[in-house]
Amino acid sequence: MDFFPISLKLQQQTCLIIGGGKVAYRKAQLLIQAGACVTVIAPDIDAELNKLLQVNHGRYIATTFNEAIEQGLNLTTYRWVITATNDTHINQHVYHCCEALNILVNTVDETQHCRFMVPAIVDRSPLMISIATNGTSPVLARQLRTQLESTIPQSLGKLADFSGKWRKTVKEKITQPEQRRIFWENLYESSFKDNVLNDHLDLAEQHLRNALNEWQIPKGEVYLVGAGPGDPELLTLKALRLMQQADVIVYDRLVSDPILNLCRRDAQKVYVGKARSHHVVPQESINTLLVKYAQQGKRVCRLKGGDPFIFGRGGEEIQELCEAGIKFQVVPGITAASGCSAYAGIPLTHRDYAQSVRFLTGHLKEGSPELPWQELVYENQTLVLYMGLVGLEMICKKLIAHGQRPDMPVALISKGTTPEQKVVVGTLSGISQQVSLHEIQAPTLTIIGEVVKLREQLNWQQLGGSS
């Protein structure tokens, strides 16, 4: 994060603009809308800008910046300065003068001479939404603003204003900040919100009073959420909503950083990652942890890579919750088999090649590598192996020993659906040698079957289908 976004209270504050053209006019409009007292310094001034200053009691100094300084202009009387000229030398000089006095300064279209940025704004006062690209792409910021303008109701500011009038009352009734957050979240998910937006303020007020009178300390709850294979755009809408409202995030090694960044920023984050032969927190302790946080009245998001019910031990965790009487929800995620195979261009089933698919794990509960080998040797079947990278050589030998063709196609998909995705294709007899050759690392999914042949034709990411 190169710039820290803030909202400045500028009512009756003096602000200075260097430059008198159309760009200066647009900046002056924004400042005046925010209640600032604007001064413009420029040898010449745009007629509309001059009229704007006259109507809003602004000030125009008809001279250059250097001459104004020589005539005794005191920069320290201004809260911030915007430079909007076409002269790079003037812009640079103004910037250095402001920097020397610790005055916030923005130079239009010159990020190297900026101490702050002016964002694109969606105004639903008192609700304000700012979109900034830190000067890299203002056109993109404006396009995003246009999209938001069309989707955010004009009346949404009423909800913020109405809530603000009740904030003190709610704070006196519900003294704990975490509980107040839950109260407001529940309220906004009810008919209260629609009543305010539709100007049914009497109904909204009665709804709020009733909610306050009936308020009880909330019981804890656990959300068992599948985070998918890695690409944050594969999250479900429900998963994202629960991630945003959870007080505690308990997450695994396979949850990618971009997904973790979508969780509520102030939520407590607890890492319980597990790798082969190295469990940061044993499964039994994870189960106990979920119960403990929920019994404290917290909303806990148990965030698991892939789908929690497919080799995710989600069943074990909710068994513990059931025994403890803890309320829970389960949100399915896109499992690695579906996500990684799709991103690699390998359909798991195909009318000509595979009429069934079987999910297997190479890391069983008792640590045993034994699988029903005879059942796995079937020509028109796709095998998908989770957590089988370490035992891959042995698994391939076992399948061949039980009758599988040595030239059966195999694909290894490492870190699937992420920017680091790597796919290696080979045969059953030679794929294990490819692991070290191509530096394949966990997490890796193994796909065995004739459908792997289709990757060359259906690899949509290399064909220009990726976004």
Short mmCIF file of C-alpha atoms in Angstrom, two decimals, residues 171-450:
data_model
loop_
_atom_site.label_atom_id
_atom_site.label_comp_id
_atom_site.label_asym_id
_atom_site.label_seq_id
_atom_site.Cartn_x
_atom_site.Cartn_y
_atom_site.Cartn_z
CA LYS A 171 -23.58 2.41 22.34
CA GLU A 172 -25.12 3.11 25.75
CA LYS A 173 -27.26 -0.03 25.53
CA ILE A 174 -24.61 -2.37 24.07
CA THR A 175 -21.29 -1.45 25.61
CA GLN A 176 -19.07 -4.11 24.02
CA PRO A 177 -17.78 -3.08 20.55
CA GLU A 178 -17.87 -6.65 19.18
CA GLN A 179 -21.49 -7.04 20.21
CA ARG A 180 -22.43 -3.66 18.73
CA ARG A 181 -20.95 -4.73 15.42
CA ILE A 182 -23.14 -7.83 15.40
CA PHE A 183 -26.19 -5.75 16.32
CA TRP A 184 -25.71 -3.38 13.38
CA GLU A 185 -24.86 -6.18 10.95
CA ASN A 186 -28.04 -8.04 11.90
CA LEU A 187 -30.05 -4.83 11.60
CA TYR A 188 -28.75 -4.05 8.10
CA GLU A 189 -29.63 -7.57 6.96
CA SER A 190 -33.26 -7.11 8.10
CA SER A 191 -36.21 -5.08 6.77
CA PHE A 192 -34.87 -2.10 8.74
CA LYS A 193 -32.60 -1.18 5.83
CA ASP A 194 -35.39 -1.20 3.24
CA ASN A 195 -37.64 0.84 5.52
CA VAL A 196 -35.03 3.60 5.76
CA LEU A 197 -34.24 3.57 2.02
CA ASN A 198 -37.97 3.80 1.22
CA ASP A 199 -38.54 6.65 3.71
CA HIS A 200 -40.62 4.51 6.08
CA LEU A 201 -38.74 6.06 8.97
CA ASP A 202 -41.43 5.36 11.60
CA LEU A 203 -41.24 1.64 10.83
CA ALA A 204 -37.46 1.76 10.82
CA GLU A 205 -37.36 3.50 14.20
CA GLN A 206 -39.77 1.00 15.72
CA HIS A 207 -37.74 -1.88 14.29
CA LEU A 208 -34.57 -0.48 15.83
CA ARG A 209 -36.22 0.11 19.22
CA ASN A 210 -37.53 -3.46 19.26
CA ALA A 211 -34.13 -4.85 18.30
CA LEU A 212 -32.52 -2.93 21.15
CA ASN A 213 -35.12 -3.99 23.71
CA GLU A 214 -34.84 -7.63 22.68
CA TRP A 215 -31.05 -7.62 22.44
CA GLN A 216 -29.25 -10.52 24.08
CA ILE A 217 -25.59 -11.39 24.15
CA PRO A 218 -25.16 -13.46 20.97
CA LYS A 219 -24.06 -17.07 21.10
CA GLY A 220 -20.99 -18.11 19.19
CA GLU A 221 -21.16 -19.78 15.82
CA VAL A 222 -18.71 -21.52 13.49
CA TYR A 223 -18.66 -21.13 9.71
CA LEU A 224 -16.94 -24.05 8.00
CA VAL A 225 -15.97 -22.37 4.73
CA GLY A 226 -14.36 -23.87 1.66
CA ALA A 227 -11.83 -21.38 0.27
CA GLY A 228 -11.40 -23.19 -3.04
CA PRO A 229 -8.08 -24.14 -4.66
CA GLY A 230 -6.43 -20.70 -4.57
CA ASP A 231 -7.93 -18.21 -7.03
CA PRO A 232 -9.95 -15.72 -4.89
CA GLU A 233 -12.46 -15.25 -7.72
CA LEU A 234 -13.58 -18.85 -7.20
CA LEU A 235 -14.97 -18.05 -3.73
CA THR A 236 -18.75 -18.26 -3.36
CA LEU A 237 -20.70 -15.13 -2.44
CA LYS A 238 -21.75 -16.71 0.85
CA ALA A 239 -18.15 -17.59 1.70
CA LEU A 240 -17.08 -13.99 1.15
CA ARG A 241 -19.94 -12.63 3.26
CA LEU A 242 -19.13 -14.89 6.22
CA MET A 243 -15.40 -14.19 5.91
CA GLN A 244 -16.22 -10.49 6.19
CA GLN A 245 -18.33 -10.81 9.33
CA ALA A 246 -16.34 -13.38 11.32
CA ASP A 247 -14.55 -12.27 14.50
CA VAL A 248 -11.94 -15.04 14.28
CA ILE A 249 -10.41 -16.64 11.18
CA VAL A 250 -8.90 -20.10 11.71
CA TYR A 251 -7.10 -20.95 8.49
CA ASP A 252 -4.98 -23.65 6.87
CA ARG A 253 -1.73 -23.68 4.93
CA LEU A 254 -3.61 -24.07 1.65
CA VAL A 255 -5.53 -20.79 2.03
CA SER A 256 -3.81 -18.32 -0.30
CA ASP A 257 -2.81 -14.83 0.81
CA PRO A 258 -5.16 -13.09 -1.66
CA ILE A 259 -8.08 -15.01 -0.13
CA LEU A 260 -6.95 -14.29 3.43
CA ASN A 261 -6.80 -10.58 2.55
CA LEU A 262 -10.53 -10.68 1.80
CA CYS A 263 -11.34 -11.51 5.42
CA ARG A 264 -12.40 -8.79 7.83
CA ARG A 265 -9.29 -6.72 8.45
CA ASP A 266 -9.68 -6.47 12.22
CA ALA A 267 -10.58 -10.13 12.72
CA GLN A 268 -8.25 -12.26 14.83
CA LYS A 269 -6.38 -14.61 12.51
CA VAL A 270 -5.20 -17.98 13.83
CA TYR A 271 -2.90 -20.12 11.65
CA VAL A 272 -3.32 -23.88 12.11
CA GLY A 273 -1.58 -24.95 8.89
CA LYS A 274 -0.75 -28.58 8.35
CA ALA A 275 1.82 -30.08 6.02
CA ARG A 276 2.88 -33.70 5.64
CA SER A 277 4.51 -34.92 8.88
CA HIS A 278 4.34 -31.39 10.31
CA HIS A 279 1.16 -30.18 11.98
CA VAL A 280 1.46 -26.68 13.42
CA VAL A 281 -1.68 -27.49 15.43
CA PRO A 282 -2.91 -31.10 15.73
CA GLN A 283 -6.41 -31.79 14.44
CA GLU A 284 -7.75 -32.52 17.92
CA SER A 285 -6.47 -29.14 19.10
CA ILE A 286 -8.10 -27.41 16.13
CA ASN A 287 -11.42 -28.98 17.08
CA THR A 288 -11.00 -27.76 20.66
CA LEU A 289 -10.00 -24.30 19.44
CA LEU A 290 -13.19 -23.90 17.41
CA VAL A 291 -15.32 -24.87 20.40
CA LYS A 292 -13.41 -22.51 22.71
CA TYR A 293 -13.83 -19.44 20.52
CA ALA A 294 -17.51 -20.17 19.86
CA GLN A 295 -18.18 -20.60 23.58
CA GLN A 296 -16.73 -17.12 24.05
CA GLY A 297 -19.55 -15.80 21.86
CA LYS A 298 -17.37 -15.26 18.80
CA ARG A 299 -18.26 -15.89 15.17
CA VAL A 300 -15.53 -18.20 13.90
CA CYS A 301 -14.70 -18.77 10.23
CA ARG A 302 -12.90 -22.08 9.80
CA LEU A 303 -11.31 -21.39 6.42
CA LYS A 304 -10.12 -24.48 4.56
CA GLY A 305 -8.52 -24.84 1.15
CA GLY A 306 -10.74 -26.55 -1.43
CA ASP A 307 -13.95 -28.05 -0.06
CA PRO A 308 -14.18 -28.85 3.68
CA PHE A 309 -15.95 -32.17 3.07
CA ILE A 310 -13.50 -33.56 0.50
CA PHE A 311 -10.34 -34.68 2.30
CA GLY A 312 -10.65 -31.56 4.46
CA ARG A 313 -11.55 -33.27 7.75
CA GLY A 314 -14.52 -30.96 8.00
CA GLY A 315 -16.70 -33.83 9.15
CA GLU A 316 -14.48 -34.40 12.18
CA GLU A 317 -14.63 -30.74 13.13
CA ILE A 318 -18.40 -30.39 13.01
CA GLN A 319 -18.81 -33.64 14.94
CA GLU A 320 -16.97 -31.90 17.77
CA LEU A 321 -19.18 -28.83 17.37
CA CYS A 322 -22.32 -30.97 17.52
CA GLU A 323 -21.18 -32.64 20.72
CA ALA A 324 -20.49 -29.23 22.28
CA GLY A 325 -23.85 -27.84 21.16
CA ILE A 326 -22.25 -25.16 18.96
CA LYS A 327 -24.25 -23.68 16.10
CA PHE A 328 -22.50 -23.97 12.72
CA GLN A 329 -22.86 -23.50 8.98
CA VAL A 330 -21.08 -25.29 6.15
CA VAL A 331 -20.20 -23.43 2.94
CA PRO A 332 -18.97 -25.71 0.13
CA GLY A 333 -15.92 -24.67 -1.84
CA ILE A 334 -14.60 -25.63 -5.25
CA THR A 335 -12.50 -28.69 -4.54
CA ALA A 336 -9.00 -28.98 -6.00
CA ALA A 337 -10.09 -31.72 -8.41
CA SER A 338 -12.62 -29.42 -10.11
CA GLY A 339 -10.66 -26.19 -9.93
CA CYS A 340 -7.19 -27.44 -10.85
CA SER A 341 -8.36 -29.72 -13.63
CA ALA A 342 -10.43 -26.93 -15.18
CA TYR A 343 -7.55 -24.44 -15.04
CA ALA A 344 -5.25 -27.05 -16.58
CA GLY A 345 -7.67 -27.73 -19.46
CA ILE A 346 -8.35 -31.35 -18.41
CA PRO A 347 -12.01 -32.43 -18.18
CA LEU A 348 -12.42 -35.11 -15.52
CA THR A 349 -15.10 -36.89 -17.54
CA HIS A 350 -15.62 -37.17 -21.29
CA ARG A 351 -18.00 -39.30 -23.30
CA ASP A 352 -15.16 -40.83 -25.33
CA TYR A 353 -12.56 -41.26 -22.58
CA ALA A 354 -13.99 -41.45 -19.05
CA GLN A 355 -17.49 -42.20 -17.81
CA SER A 356 -16.53 -42.07 -14.13
CA VAL A 357 -14.14 -40.22 -11.86
CA ARG A 358 -12.70 -41.31 -8.53
CA PHE A 359 -11.18 -39.10 -5.83
CA LEU A 360 -8.41 -40.66 -3.74
CA THR A 361 -6.00 -39.53 -1.07
CA GLY A 362 -2.40 -40.63 -0.76
CA HIS A 363 -2.37 -39.53 2.88
CA LEU A 364 -4.78 -41.77 4.78
CA LYS A 365 -5.86 -41.42 8.41
CA GLU A 366 -3.74 -44.31 9.68
CA GLY A 367 -0.79 -43.41 7.50
CA SER A 368 -1.32 -46.51 5.38
CA PRO A 369 -0.51 -46.26 1.66
CA GLU A 370 -2.89 -49.12 0.82
CA LEU A 371 -5.61 -48.43 -1.73
CA PRO A 372 -8.09 -50.75 -3.48
CA TRP A 373 -5.71 -51.17 -6.39
CA GLN A 374 -7.77 -53.70 -8.33
CA GLU A 375 -10.77 -51.35 -8.38
CA LEU A 376 -8.62 -48.51 -9.65
CA VAL A 377 -7.45 -50.27 -12.80
CA TYR A 378 -10.25 -49.41 -15.18
CA GLU A 379 -9.72 -48.02 -18.67
CA ASN A 380 -12.60 -45.52 -18.85
CA GLN A 381 -12.09 -43.99 -15.43
CA THR A 382 -10.26 -40.88 -14.24
CA LEU A 383 -8.32 -41.07 -10.99
CA VAL A 384 -7.70 -37.87 -9.04
CA LEU A 385 -5.12 -38.18 -6.30
CA TYR A 386 -4.93 -35.66 -3.46
CA MET A 387 -1.82 -35.38 -1.28
CA GLY A 388 -0.02 -38.09 -3.24
CA LEU A 389 3.18 -36.34 -4.29
CA VAL A 390 5.48 -38.05 -1.76
CA GLY A 391 4.14 -41.53 -2.52
CA LEU A 392 3.70 -40.98 -6.26
CA GLU A 393 6.39 -43.45 -7.38
CA MET A 394 4.98 -46.25 -5.23
CA ILE A 395 1.40 -45.52 -6.35
CA CYS A 396 2.37 -45.68 -10.03
CA LYS A 397 4.21 -48.98 -9.52
CA LYS A 398 1.23 -50.47 -7.68
CA LEU A 399 -1.19 -49.48 -10.43
CA ILE A 400 1.08 -50.99 -13.11
CA ALA A 401 1.53 -54.14 -11.03
CA HIS A 402 -2.25 -54.55 -10.87
CA GLY A 403 -2.67 -54.25 -14.64
CA GLN A 404 -2.79 -50.58 -15.52
CA ARG A 405 -1.06 -49.60 -18.78
CA PRO A 406 2.41 -48.07 -18.21
CA ASP A 407 1.66 -45.50 -20.93
CA MET A 408 -1.54 -44.27 -19.22
CA PRO A 409 -1.41 -40.42 -19.34
CA VAL A 410 -0.78 -38.61 -16.05
CA ALA A 411 -0.81 -34.90 -15.18
CA LEU A 412 0.69 -33.19 -12.15
CA ILE A 413 -0.88 -29.82 -11.30
CA SER A 414 1.12 -27.84 -8.76
CA LYS A 415 -0.43 -24.78 -7.06
CA GLY A 416 -3.41 -24.97 -9.39
CA THR A 417 -5.57 -21.91 -10.19
CA THR A 418 -2.89 -19.55 -8.82
CA PRO A 419 -0.40 -17.43 -10.80
CA GLU A 420 2.26 -20.03 -9.81
CA GLN A 421 0.36 -22.92 -11.41
CA LYS A 422 2.63 -25.49 -13.04
CA VAL A 423 1.40 -28.49 -15.06
CA VAL A 424 3.57 -31.44 -16.07
CA VAL A 425 2.23 -34.23 -18.27
CA GLY A 426 3.74 -37.70 -18.61
CA THR A 427 2.91 -41.40 -18.37
CA LEU A 428 2.35 -43.69 -15.44
CA SER A 429 5.75 -45.31 -15.86
CA GLY A 430 7.72 -42.07 -16.02
CA ILE A 431 5.80 -39.33 -14.20
CA SER A 432 7.59 -39.78 -10.85
CA GLN A 433 10.90 -38.83 -12.47
CA GLN A 434 9.34 -35.53 -13.60
CA VAL A 435 8.82 -34.32 -10.02
CA SER A 436 12.45 -33.44 -9.30
CA LEU A 437 13.19 -32.56 -12.94
CA HIS A 438 10.51 -29.84 -12.97
CA GLU A 439 10.78 -28.99 -9.26
CA ILE A 440 7.16 -29.84 -8.58
CA GLN A 441 6.11 -28.83 -5.06
CA ALA A 442 3.05 -29.31 -2.88
CA PRO A 443 0.21 -28.72 -3.05
CA THR A 444 0.03 -30.90 -6.15
CA LEU A 445 -2.95 -32.73 -7.63
CA THR A 446 -2.39 -35.87 -9.73
CA ILE A 447 -4.79 -36.81 -12.54
CA ILE A 448 -4.50 -40.27 -14.12
CA GLY A 449 -6.51 -41.17 -17.20
CA GLU A 450 -7.04 -40.76 -20.91
#
